[in-house]
Short mmCIF file of C-alpha atoms and ligand atoms in Angstrom, two decimals:
data_model
loop_
_atom_site.label_atom_id
_atom_site.label_comp_id
_atom_site.label_asym_id
_atom_site.label_seq_id
_atom_site.Cartn_x
_atom_site.Cartn_y
_atom_site.Cartn_z
CA MET A 168 194.59 49.42 75.79
CA ALA A 169 198.06 50.15 76.85
CA ILE A 170 200.37 47.77 78.38
CA VAL A 171 202.52 49.43 81.08
CA SER A 172 205.85 49.88 79.78
CA SER A 173 208.20 48.44 82.44
CA LYS A 174 211.55 46.89 82.63
CA ILE A 175 212.15 44.17 79.98
CA SER A 176 214.68 42.24 81.46
CA LYS A 177 216.36 39.79 78.78
CA ALA A 178 217.54 37.59 81.60
CA ASP A 179 214.08 37.42 83.11
CA SER A 180 212.39 36.80 79.73
CA PRO A 181 211.68 33.49 78.51
CA THR A 182 210.79 34.63 75.19
CA PRO A 183 213.54 35.23 72.53
CA LYS A 184 212.48 38.68 72.02
CA GLY A 185 211.73 39.81 75.49
CA ARG A 186 208.02 40.32 74.74
CA GLU A 187 206.88 39.70 78.11
CA ARG A 188 207.22 42.39 80.58
CA LEU A 189 208.19 41.59 84.18
CA VAL A 190 206.86 43.85 86.82
CA HIS A 191 207.81 43.53 90.29
CA ALA A 192 204.90 44.35 92.57
CA GLU A 193 207.21 45.59 95.30
CA PRO A 194 206.60 49.40 95.13
CA ILE A 195 210.21 50.70 95.18
CA GLU A 196 210.97 48.45 92.20
CA GLN A 197 207.88 49.51 90.51
CA GLU A 198 208.84 53.11 90.75
CA ARG A 199 212.03 52.38 89.36
CA THR A 200 210.89 50.43 86.42
CA LEU A 201 207.43 52.05 85.33
CA SER A 202 207.76 55.05 83.10
CA ARG A 203 206.37 58.71 83.98
CA GLU A 204 202.95 57.77 82.25
CA ASP A 205 202.64 54.76 84.75
CA SER A 206 203.68 56.81 87.56
CA LEU A 207 199.95 57.95 87.77
CA ARG A 208 198.83 54.21 88.20
CA PRO A 209 197.59 53.63 91.64
CA SER A 210 199.35 50.69 93.25
CA CYS A 211 197.11 49.36 95.96
CA PHE A 212 193.50 49.00 96.68
CA GLU A 213 193.28 52.13 98.82
CA ASP A 214 194.64 54.42 96.06
CA TYR A 215 192.40 52.71 93.44
CA ILE A 216 189.50 55.10 93.21
CA GLY A 217 185.93 54.26 92.58
CA GLN A 218 184.79 50.62 91.22
CA THR A 219 183.52 50.10 94.67
CA GLU A 220 181.80 46.73 94.07
CA LEU A 221 184.96 45.37 91.92
CA LYS A 222 187.27 46.19 94.87
CA GLN A 223 185.01 44.81 97.41
CA VAL A 224 184.78 41.37 95.35
CA LEU A 225 188.56 41.24 94.85
CA LYS A 226 189.44 42.44 98.21
CA ILE A 227 187.46 39.38 99.73
CA SER A 228 189.11 36.97 97.34
CA VAL A 229 192.61 38.47 97.84
CA THR A 230 192.14 38.35 101.68
CA ALA A 231 190.83 34.58 101.62
CA ALA A 232 193.70 33.65 99.16
CA LEU A 233 196.33 35.18 101.34
CA GLY A 234 194.73 33.32 104.66
CA ARG A 235 194.92 30.13 102.89
CA GLY A 236 198.33 30.67 101.53
CA GLU A 237 197.00 29.79 98.12
CA ALA A 238 197.07 31.60 94.53
CA LEU A 239 194.25 33.88 93.85
CA ASP A 240 191.52 32.26 91.37
CA HIS A 241 191.95 33.32 87.82
CA VAL A 242 190.16 36.61 87.20
CA LEU A 243 188.62 38.18 84.15
CA LEU A 244 188.34 42.08 83.88
CA TYR A 245 186.22 43.48 81.02
CA GLY A 246 185.01 46.84 79.99
CA PRO A 247 185.93 49.49 77.71
CA PRO A 248 189.76 50.56 77.36
CA GLY A 249 191.25 52.96 79.96
CA LEU A 250 188.84 52.10 82.78
CA GLY A 251 191.66 50.44 84.97
CA LYS A 252 191.85 46.81 83.96
CA THR A 253 195.86 46.70 83.66
CA THR A 254 196.10 48.82 86.75
CA MET A 255 193.93 46.51 88.82
CA ALA A 256 195.91 43.58 87.67
CA LEU A 257 199.10 45.24 89.24
CA VAL A 258 197.14 46.21 92.26
CA LEU A 259 196.37 42.53 92.73
CA ALA A 260 199.95 41.35 92.30
CA LYS A 261 200.91 44.08 94.89
CA GLU A 262 198.26 43.05 97.26
CA LEU A 263 199.22 39.55 96.93
CA GLY A 264 202.87 40.14 97.39
CA VAL A 265 203.74 38.61 94.21
CA LYS A 266 205.36 39.52 90.86
CA ALA A 267 203.00 40.37 87.92
CA ARG A 268 204.11 39.22 84.54
CA LEU A 269 202.42 41.30 81.76
CA THR A 270 201.79 40.28 78.16
CA SER A 271 199.28 40.87 75.50
CA ALA A 272 197.18 37.94 73.70
CA PRO A 273 198.49 39.04 70.07
CA ALA A 274 202.16 38.77 71.32
CA LEU A 275 201.45 34.93 72.02
CA GLU A 276 201.30 34.11 68.40
CA ARG A 277 203.51 30.80 68.67
CA PRO A 278 203.00 28.16 71.15
CA ARG A 279 206.16 28.37 72.62
CA ASP A 280 205.41 32.04 73.70
CA ILE A 281 202.73 30.89 76.00
CA VAL A 282 204.79 27.63 76.94
CA GLY A 283 207.83 29.77 77.85
CA LEU A 284 205.69 32.10 80.07
CA LEU A 285 203.87 29.25 81.94
CA MET A 286 206.91 27.45 82.46
CA ASN A 287 208.69 30.07 84.04
CA LEU A 288 205.96 31.13 86.49
CA GLN A 289 206.95 31.06 90.15
CA PRO A 290 204.32 29.76 92.77
CA ARG A 291 201.40 32.12 93.11
CA GLU A 292 202.71 34.67 90.71
CA LEU A 293 200.42 36.58 88.50
CA LEU A 294 199.97 36.30 84.72
CA PHE A 295 198.27 39.34 83.10
CA VAL A 296 196.99 38.66 79.57
CA ASP A 297 195.61 41.82 77.82
CA GLU A 298 193.13 41.52 74.97
CA ILE A 299 192.57 37.93 75.88
CA HIS A 300 189.85 37.75 73.43
CA ARG A 301 192.64 37.86 70.85
CA LEU A 302 194.35 34.70 72.00
CA PRO A 303 195.47 32.36 69.11
CA LYS A 304 193.61 29.03 69.32
CA VAL A 305 196.71 26.98 70.10
CA ALA A 306 197.63 29.19 73.10
CA GLU A 307 194.02 29.01 74.25
CA GLU A 308 194.04 25.31 74.26
CA LEU A 309 197.28 25.17 76.22
CA LEU A 310 195.87 27.53 78.61
CA TYR A 311 192.74 25.11 79.55
CA PRO A 312 194.68 22.49 81.34
CA ALA A 313 197.04 24.97 82.71
CA MET A 314 194.14 27.10 84.15
CA GLU A 315 192.21 23.93 85.51
CA ASP A 316 194.68 21.37 86.65
CA ARG A 317 197.82 23.49 86.61
CA ARG A 318 199.17 21.19 83.74
CA LEU A 319 200.80 21.87 80.64
CA ASP A 320 200.38 19.35 77.79
CA LEU A 321 203.40 19.50 75.30
CA ASN A 322 203.66 17.62 72.11
CA VAL A 323 207.14 16.34 71.68
CA GLY A 324 208.55 14.18 68.86
CA LYS A 325 207.24 13.94 65.21
CA GLY A 326 205.66 11.12 63.35
CA ASN A 327 205.77 7.87 64.83
CA THR A 328 207.58 9.14 68.01
CA ALA A 329 205.14 11.85 68.67
CA ARG A 330 203.82 11.83 72.11
CA THR A 331 202.32 14.23 74.79
CA ARG A 332 204.30 15.05 77.83
CA SER A 333 202.54 16.76 80.77
CA VAL A 334 204.56 19.08 82.79
CA ASP A 335 203.21 20.25 86.29
CA LEU A 336 202.68 24.00 86.86
CA PRO A 337 202.92 25.88 90.19
CA PRO A 338 199.79 27.45 91.44
CA PHE A 339 199.46 30.89 89.57
CA THR A 340 196.73 33.51 88.68
CA LEU A 341 195.82 34.34 85.36
CA VAL A 342 194.19 37.89 85.02
CA GLY A 343 192.80 38.17 81.43
CA ALA A 344 191.50 41.64 80.30
CA THR A 345 189.25 42.34 77.37
CA THR A 346 187.25 45.04 75.95
CA ARG A 347 185.04 42.31 74.31
CA ALA A 348 183.96 39.60 76.99
CA GLY A 349 181.41 38.46 74.25
CA ALA A 350 184.25 37.46 71.81
CA LEU A 351 185.74 34.92 74.35
CA SER A 352 185.17 31.40 73.70
CA SER A 353 182.90 29.86 76.48
CA PRO A 354 185.46 27.25 77.53
CA LEU A 355 187.82 30.04 78.06
CA ARG A 356 185.50 32.26 80.09
CA ASP A 357 184.26 29.32 82.08
CA ARG A 358 187.65 28.68 83.55
CA PHE A 359 187.90 32.10 85.16
CA GLY A 360 186.72 31.78 88.90
CA LEU A 361 186.05 35.53 88.90
CA SER A 362 184.57 37.59 86.27
CA GLN A 363 184.24 41.29 86.78
CA ARG A 364 182.71 44.07 84.73
CA LEU A 365 184.65 47.57 85.13
CA GLU A 366 181.99 50.54 84.91
CA PHE A 367 182.35 53.91 83.64
CA TYR A 368 183.18 56.18 86.64
CA ARG A 369 181.17 58.56 88.44
CA LEU A 370 181.96 62.22 88.36
CA LYS A 371 182.88 62.48 91.87
CA ASP A 372 185.55 59.56 91.50
CA LEU A 373 186.71 61.04 88.30
CA GLN A 374 187.32 64.47 90.15
CA ALA A 375 189.27 62.55 92.83
CA ILE A 376 191.27 61.00 89.90
CA VAL A 377 192.02 64.17 88.49
CA GLU A 378 193.13 65.66 91.90
CA ARG A 379 195.33 62.67 92.62
CA ALA A 380 197.04 62.87 89.16
CA ALA A 381 197.33 66.58 89.50
CA CYS A 382 199.16 66.27 93.05
CA LEU A 383 201.53 63.56 91.32
CA LEU A 384 202.35 65.98 88.44
CA LYS A 385 202.79 68.65 90.95
CA LEU A 386 200.14 70.96 89.47
CA SER A 387 197.68 73.33 91.22
CA LEU A 388 194.30 73.30 89.83
CA THR A 389 191.00 74.88 91.33
CA ASN A 390 188.08 72.64 92.19
CA ASP A 391 186.07 73.83 89.06
CA ALA A 392 189.06 73.15 87.07
CA CYS A 393 189.28 69.49 88.18
CA LEU A 394 185.52 69.12 87.84
CA GLU A 395 185.76 70.28 84.34
CA ILE A 396 188.31 67.88 83.17
CA ALA A 397 186.00 65.17 85.22
CA ARG A 398 183.01 66.20 83.13
CA ARG A 399 184.72 65.81 79.77
CA CYS A 400 186.84 62.69 80.01
CA ARG A 401 184.34 60.19 78.90
CA SER A 402 184.07 58.87 82.22
CA THR A 403 187.53 57.34 81.83
CA PRO A 404 190.52 57.55 84.08
CA ARG A 405 193.03 57.31 81.15
CA ILE A 406 191.33 60.14 79.34
CA ALA A 407 191.11 62.25 82.52
CA ASN A 408 195.14 61.95 82.85
CA ARG A 409 195.55 62.67 79.23
CA LEU A 410 193.41 65.73 79.14
CA LEU A 411 195.16 66.87 82.42
CA LYS A 412 198.35 66.78 80.54
CA ARG A 413 197.16 68.82 77.63
CA VAL A 414 196.01 71.29 80.03
CA ARG A 415 199.16 71.48 81.55
CA ASP A 416 200.98 71.86 78.12
CA VAL A 417 198.81 75.12 77.48
CA ALA A 418 199.62 76.33 81.21
CA THR A 419 203.24 75.70 80.41
CA VAL A 420 203.26 77.61 77.34
CA ARG A 421 201.24 80.57 78.90
CA GLY A 422 203.72 80.61 81.76
CA GLY A 423 203.45 82.37 84.94
CA MET A 424 200.17 80.37 85.95
CA ASN A 425 200.39 79.20 89.59
CA VAL A 426 196.87 77.82 89.48
CA ILE A 427 195.10 76.26 86.80
CA ASP A 428 191.47 77.37 86.51
CA ALA A 429 188.27 76.21 84.68
CA GLN A 430 188.82 78.81 81.94
CA LEU A 431 192.08 77.51 80.99
CA VAL A 432 190.86 74.02 80.91
CA ASP A 433 188.08 75.14 78.77
CA GLU A 434 190.57 76.68 76.39
CA ALA A 435 192.89 73.80 76.28
CA LEU A 436 190.13 71.24 75.65
CA GLU A 437 188.45 73.44 72.99
CA LEU A 438 191.93 73.40 71.26
CA HIS A 439 191.75 69.63 71.42
CA ARG A 440 188.19 69.45 70.05
CA VAL A 441 186.74 67.75 73.44
CA ASP A 442 183.36 69.32 73.81
CA ARG A 443 181.45 70.01 76.87
CA LYS A 444 179.92 66.43 77.22
CA GLY A 445 183.46 64.92 76.34
CA LEU A 446 182.91 63.84 72.84
CA ASP A 447 185.80 64.03 70.55
CA ALA A 448 186.09 64.39 66.85
CA SER A 449 185.47 60.55 66.12
CA ASP A 450 182.22 60.56 68.40
CA ARG A 451 180.89 63.57 66.56
CA ARG A 452 181.81 62.08 63.08
CA LEU A 453 179.91 59.01 63.90
CA LEU A 454 176.82 60.85 65.15
CA GLU A 455 177.04 63.39 62.30
CA PHE A 456 177.14 60.39 59.73
CA LEU A 457 173.98 58.74 61.20
CA LEU A 458 172.11 62.37 61.22
CA LYS A 459 173.29 63.87 58.14
CA VAL A 460 173.40 60.66 55.82
CA HIS A 461 170.70 58.52 57.29
CA GLY A 462 168.39 60.96 59.01
CA GLY A 463 169.41 59.46 62.58
CA GLY A 464 169.56 55.75 61.62
CA PRO A 465 168.83 52.75 62.04
CA VAL A 466 172.16 51.97 60.36
CA GLY A 467 173.95 48.57 60.65
CA LEU A 468 177.80 48.68 62.50
CA ASP A 469 179.46 47.48 59.31
CA THR A 470 178.00 50.20 57.18
CA ILE A 471 179.16 52.71 59.77
CA ALA A 472 182.46 51.36 59.98
CA ALA A 473 182.96 51.30 56.10
CA ALA A 474 181.84 54.92 55.70
CA LEU A 475 183.98 56.23 58.47
CA GLY A 476 186.95 53.97 57.53
CA GLU A 477 187.02 52.74 60.99
CA ASP A 478 187.27 49.17 62.30
CA SER A 479 183.82 47.80 63.41
CA ALA A 480 185.40 46.13 66.45
CA THR A 481 186.79 49.59 67.64
CA LEU A 482 183.66 51.36 67.09
CA GLU A 483 181.71 48.64 69.05
CA SER A 484 184.27 48.50 72.06
CA VAL A 485 185.65 51.87 72.21
CA VAL A 486 183.30 54.67 70.37
CA GLU A 487 179.80 53.36 71.17
CA PRO A 488 179.82 52.32 74.82
CA PHE A 489 180.38 56.08 75.89
CA LEU A 490 177.90 57.34 73.33
CA MET A 491 175.25 54.95 74.78
CA GLN A 492 176.32 55.84 78.23
CA VAL A 493 175.55 59.50 77.77
CA GLY A 494 172.39 58.60 75.96
CA PHE A 495 173.20 59.93 72.55
CA LEU A 496 173.19 56.51 70.78
CA ASN A 497 170.89 53.33 70.83
CA ARG A 498 171.77 49.81 69.63
CA THR A 499 168.59 48.41 68.21
CA PRO A 500 168.05 45.06 66.38
CA ARG A 501 167.98 46.99 63.00
CA GLY A 502 171.10 49.08 63.50
CA ARG A 503 172.30 52.12 65.47
CA VAL A 504 170.05 55.22 66.05
CA VAL A 505 170.92 58.61 67.39
CA THR A 506 168.58 59.68 70.27
CA GLU A 507 166.74 62.74 70.82
CA ALA A 508 169.51 63.87 73.19
CA GLY A 509 172.17 63.06 70.65
CA ARG A 510 170.26 65.19 67.99
CA ILE A 511 169.84 68.07 70.64
CA HIS A 512 173.56 67.84 71.56
CA LEU A 513 174.81 67.87 67.87
CA GLY A 514 172.06 70.64 66.97
CA ARG A 515 173.66 72.81 69.45
CA LEU A 516 177.03 72.28 68.38
CA ASP A 517 176.01 73.02 64.81
CA LYS A 518 174.56 76.46 65.84
CA LYS A 519 177.80 77.32 67.73
P1 ADP B 618 192.82 49.60 80.90
O1 ADP B 618 193.80 48.45 81.25
O2 ADP B 618 191.33 49.29 81.45
O3 ADP B 618 192.85 49.94 79.55
P2 ADP B 618 194.58 51.07 82.62
O4 ADP B 618 194.61 50.09 83.68
O5 ADP B 618 195.78 50.96 81.66
O6 ADP B 618 193.31 50.82 81.75
O7 ADP B 618 194.27 52.56 83.16
C1 ADP B 618 194.67 53.60 82.53
C2 ADP B 618 195.01 54.80 83.31
O8 ADP B 618 194.10 55.18 84.06
C3 ADP B 618 196.13 54.35 84.37
O9 ADP B 618 197.55 54.55 83.84
C4 ADP B 618 195.85 54.91 85.69
O10 ADP B 618 196.79 56.11 85.86
C5 ADP B 618 194.54 55.49 85.40
N1 ADP B 618 193.48 54.85 86.37
C6 ADP B 618 192.77 53.74 85.89
N2 ADP B 618 192.10 53.16 86.89
C7 ADP B 618 192.13 54.14 87.89
C8 ADP B 618 191.69 54.20 89.24
N3 ADP B 618 190.66 53.42 89.70
N4 ADP B 618 192.10 55.29 89.98
C9 ADP B 618 193.03 56.01 89.64
N5 ADP B 618 193.50 56.13 88.40
C10 ADP B 618 193.19 55.14 87.49
#
C-alpha cells in the first residue's frame, strides 16, 4: 500500500532521516506538496466516493469530536490495498482541521522513531501508521499507554540508575491501516475506539471514481469507456486510476483522439493482460496452478506460495480477496479450491 509522497521537511521531522511525512490538511498546502499521483486523492468526505457506511460512522464521530473540541478517537481501517485507507486518514485530518503525520510501521524499527513522532504531536493532530500489523513489539508497547492514557513511558539511565520517566502527551488521534487485521495483537486492536472495514467498491461507485479521475487528468471518456475500466479494476480505486493512466498512454501514442471509447480501453487493457473480469497475470497464474497441477484443489496456502515464488501473506491479503469476491476461489479448512465459475472463466480464456 502506498504512502503518499508528500513534503518531507527535515525541520519538521523529529526523526533523523526524515522518515515521517508531514502533510498539512489545509487544501492549498496539500495541493502544493502532494505529487501528481496523489492529486487524484479525494480530500473531503464529499469527494470520497462509495464506502457509505464507513463515511456515515466516521462523519458522526468527527462531528461529535469537533463539537466537544476533543481529538477524534483512535481509528483502525482495514481491508485490501488500494481501497482508500490512506485517503480516508487524510480526509479525516482535513475534516478535523488538523495536520496529518504519515508513517509506516516498518519505518518505526527503533523505539526513538515512535517516541520522536509522539513527542512532536500537537494537540488533536492525526498520526497515520500504515501497515500497523508490522509494528515492532517495542513500538507497540510504547503505543499502549500513549493511546489509552496519553502517556509515554520512557526508560532512562542504565543499570542501578535506570528508571521510568512518564511524559504527558497532547490528545491525538492514531489512525492505523492494515491489510491483515487478524495479524494485529488483541491489546493493540482493543485500543482503537473505531474499527472499520473497507469494502470492495460497487460498479457504480467505480464508474464515478473513473469519471472523477478522468476529469482531474483532463481526459474525455465515453460512458462505456468509464464502465469498461470500472469493470476491470478488481473493484479497487487505485487500480481504476492505474488502468485509466495506461489507457491514457495508448491514447497519447495514437494521437488525434479527442474522446477515449470502450474499444480503446479494451485494446489498452488487453495489452496489459487485464482480462474482462479484471484478473491480471498473477491471478490467472494462481488459478492455473490450482487447476493444472492439482485439479482445482484443495491446496494449502504455503504450497501455493512456494510453487509460485510468492509471499504467502501477499497472496492472502492481496491476490485472494478479489478472487474470492468474484467467486473464483474458495478458502476451505483443507486448502484453496477453484470454484466452478473460476474453472469456466479460465476455460474460456484457454479457448480464446
Ligand atoms: P490504501 O491506503 O487503502 O492502500 P489509498 O488510500 O492509497 O489506498 O488509495 C489509492 C488511490 O485510490 C488514491 O490515490 C485515490 O486516488 C483513490 N481512491 C481511494 N479511495 C477512493 C474513493 N473513495 N474515492 C475516490 N478515489 C479513491
